[in-house]
XYZ file of C-alpha atoms in Angstrom:
337
model
C 0.000 0.000 0.000
C 1.086 3.532 -0.675
C 2.118 5.493 2.396
C -0.088 8.469 3.180
C 1.415 9.853 6.356
C -0.296 11.357 9.359
C -3.362 13.450 9.103
C -6.993 12.473 9.445
C -6.716 12.332 13.193
C -5.049 10.115 15.753
C -5.860 6.489 15.087
C -8.007 7.165 12.024
C -7.440 6.591 8.336
C -8.023 9.258 5.703
C -11.390 9.154 3.988
C -11.775 9.178 0.203
C -15.000 9.493 -1.780
C -14.818 8.618 -5.485
C -17.669 9.715 -7.737
C -18.436 8.444 -11.212
C -19.762 5.384 -12.957
C -18.948 2.566 -15.317
C -15.426 1.646 -16.358
C -13.926 4.978 -15.282
C -15.008 4.524 -11.671
C -13.978 0.858 -11.779
C -10.439 1.885 -12.781
C -10.320 4.572 -10.097
C -11.447 2.189 -7.351
C -8.849 -0.380 -8.410
C -6.258 2.329 -7.812
C -7.675 3.778 -4.589
C -7.911 0.392 -2.902
C -4.103 0.360 -2.985
C -4.045 3.339 -0.589
C -4.408 3.042 3.165
C -7.735 4.849 3.353
C -11.441 4.377 4.012
C -13.152 4.315 0.627
C -16.651 5.211 -0.486
C -17.819 5.031 -4.085
C -20.799 7.189 -5.092
C -22.236 5.895 -8.349
C -24.453 7.443 -11.028
C -27.903 5.881 -11.402
C -28.940 6.967 -14.896
C -27.823 3.892 -16.873
C -30.539 2.797 -19.302
C -28.619 0.389 -21.528
C -27.936 -3.328 -21.549
C -29.041 -5.360 -18.560
C -29.727 -2.278 -16.428
C -31.972 -0.851 -19.125
C -33.921 -4.092 -19.400
C -34.405 -4.220 -15.650
C -35.526 -0.579 -15.584
C -38.189 -1.326 -18.182
C -39.491 -4.291 -16.166
C -39.065 -2.686 -12.740
C -39.428 1.100 -13.290
C -38.594 2.041 -9.696
C -35.341 0.072 -9.588
C -32.015 1.862 -9.209
C -30.036 0.587 -12.242
C -27.587 -1.922 -10.776
C -24.900 -2.280 -13.463
C -22.484 0.480 -12.441
C -23.091 -0.297 -8.759
C -22.191 -3.947 -9.384
C -18.973 -2.955 -11.141
C -17.950 -0.712 -8.249
C -18.547 -3.527 -5.766
C -16.461 -5.892 -7.895
C -13.609 -3.352 -8.001
C -13.541 -3.286 -4.186
C -13.963 -7.025 -3.598
C -11.710 -8.669 -1.020
C -8.788 -10.906 -1.893
C -9.789 -14.133 -0.152
C -10.783 -17.136 -2.286
C -14.380 -16.760 -1.134
C -14.527 -13.053 -1.964
C -12.959 -13.602 -5.373
C -15.459 -16.388 -6.120
C -18.379 -14.133 -5.266
C -16.916 -11.261 -7.310
C -16.457 -13.532 -10.334
C -19.993 -14.864 -9.939
C -21.580 -11.417 -9.643
C -19.762 -10.299 -12.802
C -20.758 -13.465 -14.715
C -23.243 -12.912 -17.540
C -25.773 -15.548 -18.499
C -25.284 -16.894 -21.998
C -27.844 -18.214 -24.465
C -30.916 -16.579 -25.944
C -33.485 -16.830 -23.142
C -34.866 -14.221 -20.771
C -31.689 -14.269 -18.652
C -29.262 -13.942 -21.564
C -26.920 -11.005 -21.090
C -27.869 -10.312 -17.477
C -24.946 -10.325 -15.024
C -25.723 -12.366 -11.904
C -24.918 -9.345 -9.731
C -27.572 -7.176 -11.365
C -30.254 -9.710 -10.479
C -28.875 -10.145 -6.950
C -28.913 -6.378 -6.297
C -32.402 -6.027 -7.785
C -33.696 -8.909 -5.659
C -32.027 -7.711 -2.465
C -33.411 -4.196 -2.958
C -36.927 -5.641 -3.137
C -36.431 -7.971 -0.159
C -34.822 -5.309 2.043
C -36.838 -2.392 0.675
C -33.729 -0.220 0.386
C -31.025 -0.097 -2.322
C -28.409 1.065 0.207
C -29.111 -1.931 2.440
C -28.869 -4.179 -0.633
C -25.465 -2.724 -1.516
C -24.185 -3.059 2.041
C -25.310 -6.692 2.196
C -23.578 -7.472 -1.095
C -20.450 -5.655 0.076
C -20.303 -7.935 3.124
C -20.599 -10.947 0.841
C -17.663 -9.653 -1.207
C -15.641 -8.610 1.871
C -15.404 -5.277 0.053
C -12.584 -2.838 0.800
C -15.011 0.072 0.937
C -18.654 1.106 0.669
C -20.669 1.575 -2.529
C -23.589 4.013 -2.559
C -25.966 5.296 -5.234
C -25.960 8.990 -6.093
C -29.727 8.902 -5.532
C -32.088 6.158 -4.410
C -34.318 7.000 -7.399
C -33.463 6.071 -10.981
C -32.542 9.142 -13.003
C -32.658 10.065 -16.683
C -29.979 12.098 -18.448
C -31.303 14.847 -20.712
C -28.874 16.512 -23.122
C -29.019 19.501 -25.416
C -27.210 18.499 -28.612
C -26.261 20.481 -31.698
C -24.997 19.498 -35.170
C -27.504 16.674 -35.519
C -28.910 17.850 -38.850
C -28.324 20.294 -41.680
C -29.165 23.301 -39.520
C -25.955 24.083 -37.574
C -27.842 26.349 -35.185
C -30.482 23.783 -34.258
C -30.319 22.300 -30.775
C -32.139 19.043 -30.106
C -33.086 17.398 -26.829
C -31.899 13.807 -26.362
C -32.935 11.643 -23.419
C -31.175 8.616 -21.987
C -27.600 7.740 -21.165
C -27.118 5.404 -24.112
C -28.530 7.912 -26.608
C -26.403 10.748 -25.222
C -23.211 8.681 -25.131
C -23.713 7.564 -28.724
C -24.914 10.825 -30.256
C -23.200 11.859 -33.500
C -23.857 15.489 -32.572
C -22.046 17.746 -30.143
C -23.356 17.762 -26.578
C -23.795 21.321 -25.283
C -25.169 20.571 -21.826
C -26.737 17.861 -19.703
C -29.316 17.794 -16.969
C -31.187 15.176 -14.951
C -34.795 14.157 -14.565
C -36.551 14.223 -12.195
C -35.003 17.476 -11.008
C -36.482 17.045 -7.530
C -34.796 13.686 -6.901
C -33.061 13.638 -3.531
C -29.403 12.778 -3.196
C -28.631 9.646 -1.191
C -28.246 10.789 2.466
C -25.419 8.338 3.129
C -23.558 9.645 0.079
C -23.958 13.236 1.262
C -22.627 12.284 4.697
C -19.608 10.572 3.143
C -18.791 13.643 1.019
C -19.124 15.937 4.043
C -16.733 13.792 6.103
C -14.187 13.142 3.334
C -10.583 14.283 3.263
C -10.414 13.797 -0.516
C -13.185 13.793 -3.121
C -12.289 12.374 -6.539
C -14.303 13.102 -9.688
C -13.434 11.192 -12.859
C -12.213 9.623 -14.988
C -15.186 8.416 -17.000
C -17.745 9.376 -19.611
C -17.800 13.124 -19.038
C -21.429 13.966 -19.766
C -23.014 10.731 -18.559
C -20.885 9.566 -15.612
C -18.967 12.580 -14.276
C -21.130 15.690 -14.715
C -24.356 14.094 -13.380
C -22.922 14.278 -9.856
C -22.920 18.051 -10.235
C -26.359 18.187 -11.878
C -28.349 16.689 -8.991
C -29.039 19.701 -6.746
C -28.432 17.971 -3.416
C -25.282 16.247 -4.622
C -23.937 19.461 -6.141
C -24.588 21.389 -2.932
C -22.728 18.766 -0.928
C -19.740 18.856 -3.264
C -19.599 22.642 -3.105
C -19.894 22.731 0.707
C -17.487 19.935 1.666
C -14.175 20.837 3.269
C -12.542 17.954 1.384
C -9.794 18.482 -1.175
C -11.353 18.141 -4.639
C -9.409 16.158 -7.235
C -10.507 15.917 -10.878
C -8.875 13.124 -12.897
C -8.987 13.636 -16.655
C -9.593 10.926 -19.229
C -6.836 9.445 -21.334
C -8.665 10.360 -24.538
C -11.836 11.994 -25.790
C -14.817 9.688 -26.058
C -16.243 9.124 -29.554
C -19.610 10.818 -29.804
C -19.851 12.240 -26.305
C -16.675 14.353 -26.185
C -15.168 13.721 -29.597
C -12.639 16.422 -30.453
C -12.445 17.749 -26.885
C -9.025 18.754 -25.576
C -8.165 18.099 -21.907
C -8.779 21.749 -21.065
C -12.179 21.662 -22.789
C -13.231 18.914 -20.371
C -12.468 21.277 -17.487
C -14.226 24.199 -19.176
C -17.376 22.090 -19.620
C -17.281 21.009 -15.982
C -16.837 24.582 -14.821
C -19.661 25.823 -17.050
C -22.053 23.215 -15.662
C -21.069 23.809 -12.024
C -19.424 27.237 -11.622
C -19.615 27.071 -7.808
C -17.664 23.804 -7.652
C -14.058 24.504 -6.672
C -11.337 22.253 -8.082
C -8.163 21.983 -6.008
C -6.088 19.565 -8.095
C -6.291 18.269 -11.661
C -4.500 15.017 -12.469
C -3.783 14.075 -16.086
C -1.645 11.537 -17.890
C 1.485 13.140 -19.329
C 1.065 11.374 -22.657
C -2.574 12.440 -23.022
C -1.885 16.186 -22.869
C -0.628 17.481 -26.226
C -0.375 21.104 -25.018
C 0.597 21.136 -21.326
C 0.852 24.926 -21.276
C -2.784 25.329 -22.277
C -3.954 22.858 -19.643
C -1.808 24.567 -17.010
C -3.324 27.942 -17.941
C -6.836 26.525 -17.602
C -6.144 24.957 -14.216
C -4.583 28.234 -13.029
C -7.660 30.145 -14.160
C -9.846 27.730 -12.180
C -7.655 28.105 -9.102
C -6.423 24.525 -9.263
C -3.019 22.846 -9.228
C -2.033 20.649 -12.186
C -0.309 17.301 -11.700
C 1.005 15.500 -14.781
C 2.123 11.890 -14.338
C 2.496 8.687 -16.338
C -0.708 6.990 -15.194
C -1.660 5.003 -18.309
C -0.735 1.446 -19.188
C 2.003 1.888 -21.835
C 0.556 1.566 -25.311
C -3.032 1.254 -24.074
C -5.909 3.642 -23.435
C -6.541 2.572 -19.860
C -5.247 3.658 -16.499
C -2.566 1.722 -14.662
C -3.985 1.187 -11.135
C -0.574 1.119 -9.465
C 0.668 4.265 -11.222
C -2.643 6.031 -10.588
C -2.462 5.198 -6.882
C 1.120 6.466 -6.728
C 0.059 9.774 -8.299
C -2.933 10.212 -5.976
C -1.001 9.331 -2.799
C 0.719 12.748 -2.471
C -2.560 14.531 -3.244
C -4.238 12.619 -0.421
C -1.373 13.403 1.942
C -1.741 17.106 1.145
C -5.521 16.905 1.618
C -5.170 15.286 5.037
C -2.486 17.779 6.103
C -4.534 20.774 4.969
C -7.592 19.528 6.813
C -5.582 18.978 9.983
C -4.233 22.526 9.762
C -7.734 23.920 9.348
C -8.894 21.843 12.315
C -6.109 23.203 14.524
C -6.959 26.723 13.384
C -10.574 26.309 14.456
C -9.443 24.886 17.775
C -7.302 27.939 18.449
C -9.947 30.453 17.383
């Protein structure tokens, strides 16, 4: 494990909250579990594709389980029993019947949520089964729908169309201008808000920018919690633009979009892969303008477009140490006031 140093208080470990969804959050959690810290993953609940989409159509009130299942698998323990359960939950049924394509874990989470009457309780029960190295929580206990304003979809370059649904937004051939969530009055998960408030470090990204990262800042309660927290805020940029969703975006454009959607959200540190930043000076200027510190490091698997968990953990370790130290200093200042 990476060494963090003193900070979060005598006898306590630093607390990290990672926000996102899908493969980006999975990669981040694989890295963060290498640090000596208490981990909480807060996961988007707007997925409407694949198995999660099918379950949403059959059970409209269900919180889509796919991204939640992946986060649990990323944090699974290392005993033979935990690894067996993780493999089983990730296993997809084959064939052509009603179960074909469903991961076992999606059905387990859906069933547990009905039996226990609470998606958070279902996640906690599954985490115990997996001997998970952290807690997984939904962004909201209600399923959400992503709504995007998209341009360049037809011959009229000025026309802006409304597209609904995560899959449709992620695959759009147009250019996404903005995203929002429905229903707008959905409450943020109380346990997730408490975790963000108590965190030493909050991590946003990597992941699909408009459909996995920005939604955390579009839900009013979640956004308010992220603005109010005393935690250090780290944004981790993607290794490349995503076809359709952010095609043609530079690293600094990702930050500009985030800032435009959530101008009150303060970024303290931006972490990017050295090889994924063609113009470091431009990115540095953008981070300076946003009041953030830029960290460039080799955090990708050489020759591949995916993050190296060990390298990513090594790059985040010093950021966490600074976050814990800064929070301790602020705590001492309040004590002396």
